[in-house]
CSV table of C-alpha atoms in Angstrom, one decimal:
chain,number,residue,atom,x,y,z
A,1,SER,CA,0.0,0.0,0.0
A,2,GLN,CA,1.1,3.6,-0.5
A,3,GLN,CA,1.3,6.1,2.2
A,4,GLY,CA,0.8,9.4,0.5
A,5,GLU,CA,-1.3,11.2,-2.1
A,6,GLU,CA,0.3,13.7,-4.4
A,7,ASP,CA,-1.5,16.6,-6.0
A,8,PRO,CA,-1.7,17.3,-8.8
A,9,GLN,CA,-1.3,14.0,-10.6
A,10,ALA,CA,-0.1,15.9,-13.7
A,11,LEU,CA,1.1,19.4,-14.1
A,12,SER,CA,2.1,21.2,-17.4
A,13,ILE,CA,3.7,24.6,-17.3
A,14,GLN,CA,5.8,27.0,-19.5
A,15,GLU,CA,9.5,27.0,-19.1
A,16,GLY,CA,10.6,29.7,-16.7
A,17,GLU,CA,7.4,29.3,-14.5
A,18,ASN,CA,7.4,27.9,-11.0
A,19,ALA,CA,6.0,24.4,-10.3
A,20,THR,CA,4.5,23.4,-7.1
A,21,MET,CA,3.6,19.8,-6.1
A,22,ASN,CA,1.9,18.7,-2.9
A,23,CYS,CA,2.1,15.5,-0.9
A,24,SER,CA,0.0,14.3,2.0
A,25,TYR,CA,0.6,11.4,4.2
A,26,LYS,CA,-1.1,9.4,7.0
A,27,THR,CA,1.3,8.4,9.8
A,28,SER,CA,4.0,9.9,11.9
A,29,ILE,CA,7.3,10.1,10.1
A,30,ASN,CA,11.1,10.6,10.8
A,31,ASN,CA,11.6,12.4,7.5
A,32,LEU,CA,10.1,13.1,4.1
A,33,GLN,CA,12.0,12.8,0.9
A,34,TRP,CA,11.4,13.9,-2.6
A,35,TYR,CA,12.7,12.0,-5.7
A,36,ARG,CA,12.7,12.6,-9.4
A,37,GLN,CA,12.2,9.9,-12.1
A,38,ASN,CA,12.8,10.4,-15.8
A,39,SER,CA,10.8,8.1,-18.0
A,40,GLY,CA,11.9,4.5,-17.7
A,41,ARG,CA,14.7,5.2,-15.3
A,42,GLY,CA,15.5,4.8,-11.6
A,43,LEU,CA,14.7,7.4,-9.0
A,44,VAL,CA,17.1,10.3,-8.1
A,45,HIS,CA,17.2,11.6,-4.6
A,46,LEU,CA,16.5,15.4,-4.5
A,47,ILE,CA,16.0,16.6,-1.0
A,48,LEU,CA,15.3,15.3,2.6
A,49,ILE,CA,13.4,17.2,5.2
A,50,ARG,CA,13.4,16.0,8.8
A,51,SER,CA,10.3,15.9,10.9
A,52,ASN,CA,11.5,18.8,13.1
A,53,GLU,CA,12.2,21.0,10.1
A,54,ARG,CA,9.7,23.3,8.4
A,55,GLU,CA,11.5,24.4,5.3
A,56,LYS,CA,14.5,23.4,3.2
A,57,HIS,CA,16.2,24.7,0.1
A,58,SER,CA,18.5,23.2,-2.4
A,59,GLY,CA,19.3,25.2,-5.5
A,60,ARG,CA,16.0,25.9,-7.3
A,61,LEU,CA,14.2,23.5,-5.0
A,62,ARG,CA,12.2,24.5,-1.9
A,63,VAL,CA,10.5,22.0,0.3
A,64,THR,CA,8.1,22.7,3.2
A,65,LEU,CA,6.8,20.3,5.8
A,66,ASP,CA,3.7,20.8,8.0
A,67,THR,CA,3.6,17.8,10.4
A,68,SER,CA,0.3,19.1,11.9
A,69,LYS,CA,-1.4,18.8,8.6
A,70,LYS,CA,0.7,15.8,7.5
A,71,SER,CA,1.6,17.5,4.3
A,72,SER,CA,4.6,18.7,2.2
A,73,SER,CA,5.2,20.7,-0.9
A,74,LEU,CA,8.0,20.9,-3.4
A,75,LEU,CA,8.6,24.1,-5.3
A,76,ILE,CA,10.7,24.2,-8.4
A,77,THR,CA,11.6,27.7,-9.3
A,78,ALA,CA,12.4,29.0,-12.9
A,79,SER,CA,11.6,25.7,-14.4
A,80,ARG,CA,13.6,24.2,-17.4
A,81,ALA,CA,12.8,21.6,-20.0
A,82,ALA,CA,15.2,19.3,-18.2
A,83,ASP,CA,12.9,19.3,-15.2
A,84,THR,CA,10.3,17.3,-17.1
A,85,ALA,CA,9.9,14.1,-15.1
A,86,SER,CA,7.8,12.4,-12.4
A,87,TYR,CA,8.3,13.6,-8.9
A,88,PHE,CA,7.6,11.4,-5.9
A,89,CYS,CA,7.4,12.1,-2.2
A,90,ALA,CA,8.3,9.3,0.2
A,91,THR,CA,8.0,9.0,3.9
A,92,ASP,CA,10.4,7.3,6.2
A,93,GLU,CA,8.5,5.3,8.7
A,94,GLY,CA,10.4,4.2,11.7
A,95,ALA,CA,13.7,4.4,9.9
A,96,GLN,CA,12.9,1.1,8.3
A,97,LYS,CA,11.7,1.8,4.7
A,98,LEU,CA,10.5,4.5,2.4
A,99,VAL,CA,6.8,4.5,1.4
A,100,PHE,CA,6.1,6.4,-1.8
A,101,GLY,CA,3.2,8.4,-3.2
A,102,GLN,CA,1.8,7.9,-6.6
A,103,GLY,CA,3.8,10.8,-8.0
A,104,THR,CA,3.2,14.0,-10.1
A,105,ARG,CA,4.0,14.0,-13.7
A,106,LEU,CA,5.6,17.4,-14.5
A,107,THR,CA,5.9,18.6,-18.1
A,108,ILE,CA,7.8,21.8,-18.9
A,109,ASN,CA,6.8,23.3,-22.3
A,110,PRO,CA,9.5,25.3,-24.1
B,1,ASP,CA,31.8,4.2,-6.8
B,2,THR,CA,29.6,3.9,-9.8
B,3,GLY,CA,26.3,3.8,-7.9
B,4,VAL,CA,23.8,1.0,-7.7
B,5,SER,CA,23.9,-1.4,-10.6
B,6,GLN,CA,21.0,-3.7,-11.8
B,7,ASN,CA,21.2,-6.5,-14.3
B,8,PRO,CA,19.6,-7.1,-16.7
B,9,ARG,CA,18.1,-3.8,-17.8
B,10,HIS,CA,15.3,-5.7,-19.6
B,11,LYS,CA,13.9,-9.2,-19.4
B,12,ILE,CA,11.2,-10.8,-21.5
B,13,THR,CA,10.1,-14.2,-20.4
B,14,LYS,CA,7.3,-16.6,-21.1
B,15,ARG,CA,4.7,-17.1,-18.5
B,16,GLY,CA,5.7,-19.9,-16.1
B,17,GLN,CA,9.4,-19.4,-16.5
B,18,ASN,CA,11.7,-18.4,-13.6
B,19,VAL,CA,13.7,-15.2,-13.7
B,20,THR,CA,16.5,-13.8,-11.6
B,21,PHE,CA,17.6,-10.2,-11.2
B,22,ARG,CA,20.8,-9.0,-9.6
B,23,CYS,CA,21.5,-5.8,-7.8
B,24,ASP,CA,25.0,-4.5,-6.8
B,25,PRO,CA,24.6,-1.7,-4.2
B,26,ILE,CA,27.1,1.0,-3.2
B,27,SER,CA,29.7,-0.8,-1.2
B,28,GLU,CA,29.5,1.3,1.9
B,29,HIS,CA,25.7,0.9,2.1
B,30,ASN,CA,24.6,-1.8,4.5
B,31,ARG,CA,20.9,-1.6,3.6
B,32,LEU,CA,19.5,-2.9,0.4
B,33,TYR,CA,15.9,-2.6,-0.8
B,34,TRP,CA,13.8,-4.1,-3.6
B,35,TYR,CA,10.8,-2.2,-4.9
B,36,ARG,CA,8.3,-2.9,-7.7
B,37,GLN,CA,6.8,-0.2,-9.9
B,38,THR,CA,4.0,-0.5,-12.5
B,39,LEU,CA,3.2,2.1,-15.1
B,40,GLY,CA,1.9,5.4,-13.7
B,41,GLN,CA,2.4,4.3,-10.1
B,42,GLY,CA,4.9,5.0,-7.3
B,43,PRO,CA,7.4,2.3,-6.3
B,44,GLU,CA,5.9,-0.3,-3.9
B,45,PHE,CA,8.1,-1.8,-1.2
B,46,LEU,CA,8.9,-5.6,-1.6
B,47,THR,CA,11.7,-6.4,0.9
B,48,TYR,CA,14.9,-5.1,2.5
B,49,PHE,CA,18.1,-6.4,3.9
B,50,GLN,CA,20.5,-5.0,6.5
B,51,ASN,CA,23.8,-6.6,5.7
B,52,GLU,CA,22.9,-10.2,5.0
B,53,ALA,CA,19.7,-10.3,7.1
B,54,GLN,CA,16.3,-10.0,5.4
B,55,LEU,CA,14.5,-7.8,7.9
B,56,GLU,CA,11.1,-7.3,6.3
B,57,LYS,CA,9.0,-8.7,3.5
B,58,SER,CA,5.9,-7.1,2.1
B,59,ARG,CA,2.7,-9.0,1.7
B,60,LEU,CA,3.1,-8.3,-2.0
B,61,LEU,CA,6.0,-10.8,-1.9
B,62,SER,CA,4.2,-14.0,-2.6
B,63,ASP,CA,5.8,-17.4,-2.1
B,64,ARG,CA,6.9,-17.3,-5.7
B,65,PHE,CA,9.3,-14.4,-4.9
B,66,SER,CA,12.5,-14.9,-3.0
B,67,ALA,CA,15.4,-12.6,-2.4
B,68,GLU,CA,18.9,-13.2,-1.1
B,69,ARG,CA,21.8,-11.1,-0.1
B,70,PRO,CA,24.7,-13.5,0.6
B,71,LYS,CA,27.6,-12.1,2.5
B,72,GLY,CA,25.8,-8.7,2.7
B,73,SER,CA,27.0,-7.7,-0.7
B,74,PHE,CA,25.0,-8.1,-4.0
B,75,SER,CA,21.4,-9.2,-3.9
B,76,THR,CA,19.2,-11.4,-6.1
B,77,LEU,CA,15.5,-11.4,-6.6
B,78,GLU,CA,14.0,-14.5,-8.1
B,79,ILE,CA,10.5,-14.9,-9.4
B,80,GLN,CA,9.3,-18.5,-10.0
B,81,ARG,CA,6.5,-19.5,-12.3
B,82,THR,CA,6.1,-16.0,-13.6
B,83,GLU,CA,2.6,-14.6,-14.3
B,84,GLN,CA,1.6,-11.7,-16.5
B,85,GLY,CA,0.8,-9.7,-13.5
B,86,ASP,CA,4.5,-9.8,-12.6
B,87,SER,CA,5.3,-7.5,-15.5
B,88,ALA,CA,6.8,-4.4,-13.9
B,89,MET,CA,9.9,-2.4,-13.3
B,90,TYR,CA,11.9,-3.9,-10.4
B,91,LEU,CA,14.0,-1.3,-8.6
B,92,CYS,CA,16.9,-1.8,-6.2
B,93,ALA,CA,18.1,0.9,-3.8
B,94,SER,CA,20.8,1.0,-1.1
B,95,THR,CA,21.4,3.4,1.8
B,96,ARG,CA,23.2,3.6,5.1
B,97,VAL,CA,21.5,2.4,8.3
B,98,GLN,CA,21.7,5.8,9.9
B,99,ALA,CA,18.6,7.8,10.0
B,100,ASN,CA,17.8,10.7,7.7
B,101,TYR,CA,19.9,9.4,4.8
B,102,GLY,CA,18.6,9.3,1.2
B,103,TYR,CA,18.4,6.2,-0.9
B,104,THR,CA,20.4,5.6,-4.1
B,105,PHE,CA,18.4,3.8,-6.7
B,106,GLY,CA,19.6,1.7,-9.6
B,107,SER,CA,18.1,2.1,-13.1
B,108,GLY,CA,15.8,-0.9,-12.6
B,109,THR,CA,15.1,-4.1,-14.4
B,110,ARG,CA,12.0,-4.1,-16.6
B,111,LEU,CA,10.3,-7.4,-16.7
B,112,THR,CA,7.8,-8.3,-19.4
B,113,VAL,CA,5.9,-11.6,-19.1
B,114,VAL,CA,4.3,-12.8,-22.3
């Protein structure tokens, strides 16, 4: 079973615009992670936010975490064509395994 | 280190045949995970090892599936008597046991059962 739900399921924007994806989860977590997957490939780790953190930045990525609402968001600023991919949130339950959401398919139009 | 390596990249097999996939993790990582992913879905957890010990198996892992990690290095995932429903991408990932550490995934093995 999958832990989280991601919203939207698909997002299409123009190059240069910002993209925001949301993730909700159900149980208490140690951390929440975001991954990117290009078509037919493995997942690439983007960023990890701990349960006691509220916001984290990495380059053009900004992640927020609201543990009271059990939700997180990933913002990609100044999007590029190379950002076209599927993005997954994953929650670390009890430091045992990651449980993934169903993902957001992001398309950046030139 | 070249990352997590999975072989083969693609496998087409006839229903009822057995298949085996291999995963070579990052050498310093003592945890190794297997996930399965179908089209349009997120990865689903199958099983994981800490060193050579298999610590958890998902209920998705029927008795036709078996995974091993001899000597705590590479791992194999075998599917016996394959069914069409086994067609999926099988992903391997490795990480350190310490908390708050990301996973490194391989490129996956795409299985097609015909």
